[in-house]
PDB file of C-alpha atoms in Angstrom:
ATOM      1  CA  MET A  26       3.347   9.875 -29.569  1.00 63.00           C
ATOM      2  CA  ALA A  27       6.461   7.808 -28.897  1.00 74.00           C
ATOM      3  CA  LYS A  28       6.117   4.517 -27.070  1.00 85.00           C
ATOM      4  CA  LEU A  29       7.702   4.544 -23.601  1.00 82.00           C
ATOM      5  CA  SER A  30      10.147   1.845 -22.597  1.00 87.00           C
ATOM      6  CA  THR A  31       9.580  -0.213 -19.459  1.00 86.00           C
ATOM      7  CA  GLU A  32      12.248   1.809 -17.635  1.00 87.00           C
ATOM      8  CA  GLU A  33      10.611   5.100 -18.649  1.00 86.00           C
ATOM      9  CA  LEU A  34       7.220   3.859 -17.462  1.00 82.00           C
ATOM     10  CA  LEU A  35       8.682   2.784 -14.113  1.00 82.00           C
ATOM     11  CA  GLU A  36      10.297   6.207 -13.684  1.00 84.00           C
ATOM     12  CA  GLN A  37       6.901   7.826 -14.288  1.00 83.00           C
ATOM     13  CA  PHE A  38       5.221   5.545 -11.714  1.00 78.00           C
ATOM     14  CA  LYS A  39       7.894   6.393  -9.116  1.00 83.00           C
ATOM     15  CA  GLU A  40       6.799  10.024  -9.302  1.00 83.00           C
ATOM     16  CA  LEU A  41       3.167   9.210  -8.435  1.00 80.00           C
ATOM     17  CA  THR A  42       1.744   9.385  -4.915  1.00 82.00           C
ATOM     18  CA  LEU A  43       0.168   6.259  -3.453  1.00 80.00           C
ATOM     19  CA  ILE A  44      -3.302   7.660  -4.108  1.00 83.00           C
ATOM     20  CA  GLU A  45      -2.480   8.507  -7.732  1.00 81.00           C
ATOM     21  CA  LEU A  46      -1.005   5.040  -8.220  1.00 79.00           C
ATOM     22  CA  SER A  47      -4.069   3.430  -6.638  1.00 81.00           C
ATOM     23  CA  GLU A  48      -6.340   5.406  -8.973  1.00 84.00           C
ATOM     24  CA  PHE A  49      -4.201   4.358 -11.967  1.00 82.00           C
ATOM     25  CA  VAL A  50      -4.422   0.678 -10.987  1.00 80.00           C
ATOM     26  CA  LYS A  51      -8.215   0.917 -10.706  1.00 82.00           C
ATOM     27  CA  ALA A  52      -8.458   2.601 -14.122  1.00 84.00           C
ATOM     28  CA  PHE A  53      -6.074   0.019 -15.631  1.00 79.00           C
ATOM     29  CA  GLU A  54      -8.148  -2.841 -14.200  1.00 79.00           C
ATOM     30  CA  GLU A  55     -11.373  -1.347 -15.575  1.00 82.00           C
ATOM     31  CA  THR A  56      -9.907  -0.548 -18.993  1.00 83.00           C
ATOM     32  CA  PHE A  57      -8.341  -3.963 -19.562  1.00 78.00           C
ATOM     33  CA  GLU A  58     -10.808  -5.963 -17.434  1.00 77.00           C
ATOM     34  CA  VAL A  59      -8.049  -7.507 -15.313  1.00 72.00           C
ATOM     35  CA  THR A  60      -7.231  -7.661 -11.633  1.00 66.00           C
ATOM     36  CA  ALA A  61      -3.794  -6.484 -10.532  1.00 58.00           C
ATOM     37  CA  ALA A  62      -4.055  -8.531  -7.318  1.00 53.00           C
ATOM     38  CA  ALA A  63      -3.987 -11.909  -9.121  1.00 46.00           C
ATOM     39  CA  PRO A  64      -0.182 -11.985  -9.749  1.00 45.00           C
ATOM     40  CA  VAL A  65       0.432 -11.214  -6.077  1.00 42.00           C
ATOM     41  CA  ALA A  66      -1.607 -14.252  -5.012  1.00 42.00           C
ATOM     42  CA  VAL A  67       0.281 -16.460  -7.461  1.00 42.00           C
ATOM     43  CA  ALA A  68       3.631 -15.101  -6.280  1.00 44.00           C
ATOM     44  CA  ALA A  69       2.705 -15.718  -2.638  1.00 46.00           C
ATOM     45  CA  ALA A  70       1.743 -19.360  -3.254  1.00 46.00           C
ATOM     46  CA  PRO A  71       5.328 -20.760  -3.444  1.00 48.00           C
ATOM     47  CA  ALA A  72       6.224 -19.145  -0.095  1.00 47.00           C
ATOM     48  CA  ALA A  73       3.504 -21.179   1.597  1.00 48.00           C
ATOM     49  CA  GLY A  74       5.205 -24.406   0.492  1.00 49.00           C
ATOM     50  CA  GLY A  75       7.802 -24.529   3.268  1.00 49.00           C
ATOM     51  CA  ALA A  76      10.915 -24.238   1.098  1.00 48.00           C
ATOM     52  CA  GLY A  77      10.061 -20.582   0.567  1.00 48.00           C
ATOM     53  CA  ALA A  78      10.262 -19.876   4.306  1.00 47.00           C
ATOM     54  CA  GLU A  79      14.055 -19.696   4.145  1.00 47.00           C
ATOM     55  CA  GLU A  80      13.928 -17.093   1.376  1.00 47.00           C
ATOM     56  CA  GLU A  81      11.429 -15.006   3.337  1.00 46.00           C
ATOM     57  CA  ALA A  82      13.725 -14.972   6.377  1.00 46.00           C
ATOM     58  CA  GLU A  83      16.527 -13.449   4.300  1.00 49.00           C
ATOM     59  CA  GLU A  84      14.899 -10.221   3.095  1.00 59.00           C
ATOM     60  CA  LYS A  85      11.238  -9.411   3.271  1.00 68.00           C
ATOM     61  CA  ASP A  86      10.245  -7.033   0.477  1.00 72.00           C
ATOM     62  CA  SER A  87       6.559  -6.465   1.185  1.00 79.00           C
ATOM     63  CA  PHE A  88       4.945  -5.440   4.433  1.00 80.00           C
ATOM     64  CA  ASP A  89       1.482  -5.062   5.879  1.00 82.00           C
ATOM     65  CA  VAL A  90       0.896  -1.865   7.863  1.00 81.00           C
ATOM     66  CA  VAL A  91      -1.384  -2.841  10.753  1.00 81.00           C
ATOM     67  CA  LEU A  92      -3.198  -0.205  12.812  1.00 77.00           C
ATOM     68  CA  GLU A  93      -3.272  -1.624  16.341  1.00 81.00           C
ATOM     69  CA  ALA A  94      -5.006   1.322  18.049  1.00 81.00           C
ATOM     70  CA  ALA A  95      -6.049   4.840  17.032  1.00 80.00           C
ATOM     71  CA  GLY A  96      -5.020   6.500  20.278  1.00 79.00           C
ATOM     72  CA  SER A  97      -6.564   9.732  21.506  1.00 80.00           C
ATOM     73  CA  ALA A  98      -6.375  11.670  18.203  1.00 81.00           C
ATOM     74  CA  LYS A  99      -8.708   9.429  16.205  1.00 83.00           C
ATOM     75  CA  ILE A 100      -9.673  12.177  13.750  1.00 85.00           C
ATOM     76  CA  GLN A 101      -6.014  12.794  12.825  1.00 87.00           C
ATOM     77  CA  VAL A 102      -5.481   9.045  12.355  1.00 82.00           C
ATOM     78  CA  ILE A 103      -8.527   8.866  10.065  1.00 83.00           C
ATOM     79  CA  LYS A 104      -7.085  11.743   7.997  1.00 86.00           C
ATOM     80  CA  VAL A 105      -3.751   9.910   7.646  1.00 84.00           C
ATOM     81  CA  VAL A 106      -5.516   6.648   6.699  1.00 79.00           C
ATOM     82  CA  ARG A 107      -7.433   8.531   3.981  1.00 85.00           C
ATOM     83  CA  ALA A 108      -4.169  10.062   2.700  1.00 86.00           C
ATOM     84  CA  LEU A 109      -2.481   6.645   2.550  1.00 82.00           C
ATOM     85  CA  THR A 110      -5.370   4.832   0.897  1.00 80.00           C
ATOM     86  CA  SER A 111      -8.161   5.608  -1.534  1.00 79.00           C
ATOM     87  CA  LEU A 112     -10.802   5.108   1.157  1.00 79.00           C
ATOM     88  CA  GLY A 113     -13.636   7.538   1.695  1.00 82.00           C
ATOM     89  CA  LEU A 114     -14.328   9.136   5.057  1.00 84.00           C
ATOM     90  CA  GLY A 115     -16.809   6.467   6.201  1.00 84.00           C
ATOM     91  CA  GLU A 116     -14.566   3.590   5.117  1.00 83.00           C
ATOM     92  CA  ALA A 117     -11.493   5.126   6.779  1.00 81.00           C
ATOM     93  CA  LYS A 118     -13.465   5.711  10.011  1.00 84.00           C
ATOM     94  CA  ALA A 119     -14.690   2.103   9.965  1.00 84.00           C
ATOM     95  CA  LEU A 120     -11.114   0.858   9.456  1.00 78.00           C
ATOM     96  CA  VAL A 121      -9.842   2.966  12.370  1.00 79.00           C
ATOM     97  CA  ASP A 122     -12.794   1.992  14.615  1.00 84.00           C
ATOM     98  CA  GLY A 123     -12.211  -1.681  13.759  1.00 81.00           C
ATOM     99  CA  ALA A 124      -8.552  -1.670  14.867  1.00 71.00           C
ATOM    100  CA  PRO A 125      -6.522  -3.811  14.754  1.00 79.00           C
ATOM    101  CA  SER A 126      -6.820  -3.703  10.975  1.00 80.00           C
ATOM    102  CA  ASN A 127      -4.583  -3.576   7.916  1.00 81.00           C
ATOM    103  CA  VAL A 128      -4.117  -0.089   6.471  1.00 79.00           C
ATOM    104  CA  LEU A 129      -1.783  -1.197   3.658  1.00 79.00           C
ATOM    105  CA  GLU A 130      -1.033  -4.710   2.436  1.00 81.00           C
ATOM    106  CA  GLY A 131       2.003  -5.799   0.441  1.00 83.00           C
ATOM    107  CA  ALA A 132       3.633  -2.365   0.605  1.00 81.00           C
ATOM    108  CA  LYS A 133       7.303  -1.803  -0.209  1.00 83.00           C
ATOM    109  CA  LYS A 134       9.565  -1.401   2.824  1.00 82.00           C
ATOM    110  CA  GLU A 135      10.094   2.365   2.419  1.00 82.00           C
ATOM    111  CA  ASP A 136       6.362   2.986   1.823  1.00 83.00           C
ATOM    112  CA  ALA A 137       5.424   0.861   4.837  1.00 81.00           C
ATOM    113  CA  GLU A 138       7.925   2.649   7.091  1.00 84.00           C
ATOM    114  CA  LYS A 139       6.693   6.077   5.926  1.00 85.00           C
ATOM    115  CA  ALA A 140       3.063   5.051   6.498  1.00 82.00           C
ATOM    116  CA  LYS A 141       3.963   3.768   9.975  1.00 83.00           C
ATOM    117  CA  ALA A 142       5.761   7.023  10.813  1.00 86.00           C
ATOM    118  CA  ASP A 143       2.836   9.142   9.548  1.00 85.00           C
ATOM    119  CA  LEU A 144       0.301   7.117  11.549  1.00 81.00           C
ATOM    120  CA  GLU A 145       2.431   7.187  14.709  1.00 85.00           C
ATOM    121  CA  GLU A 146       2.879  10.956  14.332  1.00 85.00           C
ATOM    122  CA  ALA A 147      -0.939  11.234  14.329  1.00 83.00           C
ATOM    123  CA  GLY A 148      -1.037   9.261  17.604  1.00 82.00           C
ATOM    124  CA  ALA A 149      -1.769   5.711  16.408  1.00 82.00           C
ATOM    125  CA  THR A 150      -0.109   2.482  17.482  1.00 82.00           C
ATOM    126  CA  VAL A 151       1.160   0.686  14.374  1.00 79.00           C
ATOM    127  CA  THR A 152       3.074  -2.522  13.575  1.00 80.00           C
ATOM    128  CA  LEU A 153       4.632  -3.799  10.370  1.00 78.00           C
ATOM    129  CA  LYS A 154       4.154  -7.447   9.480  1.00 83.00           C
TER     130      LYS A 154
END
């Protein structure tokens, strides 16, 4: 089997759904006994310093999708939350019942906007932060 280049690997990841990518990250973490969240925390640390605030004002590249309220179609919202995340039915229901709560954290702009649109279509009130 030929070794894939970084570009080829990235192209493969672009074809995955969010759920498939989430499952891959979990399997990667278990296989190599690492946590994928650690680099994100390290990368966020300089922004808290004050000098990083100017850079953040220019172009924000990661967003949190926050469910403010489920609206009248709570079951539909729970289904969308499950589709966007790897949560089970009980966890998704608890997230929706506990609104306001983060559905996605650190998502790319296009993923966050799609998630917001899907949730709003189901009847939820959503903000991006």
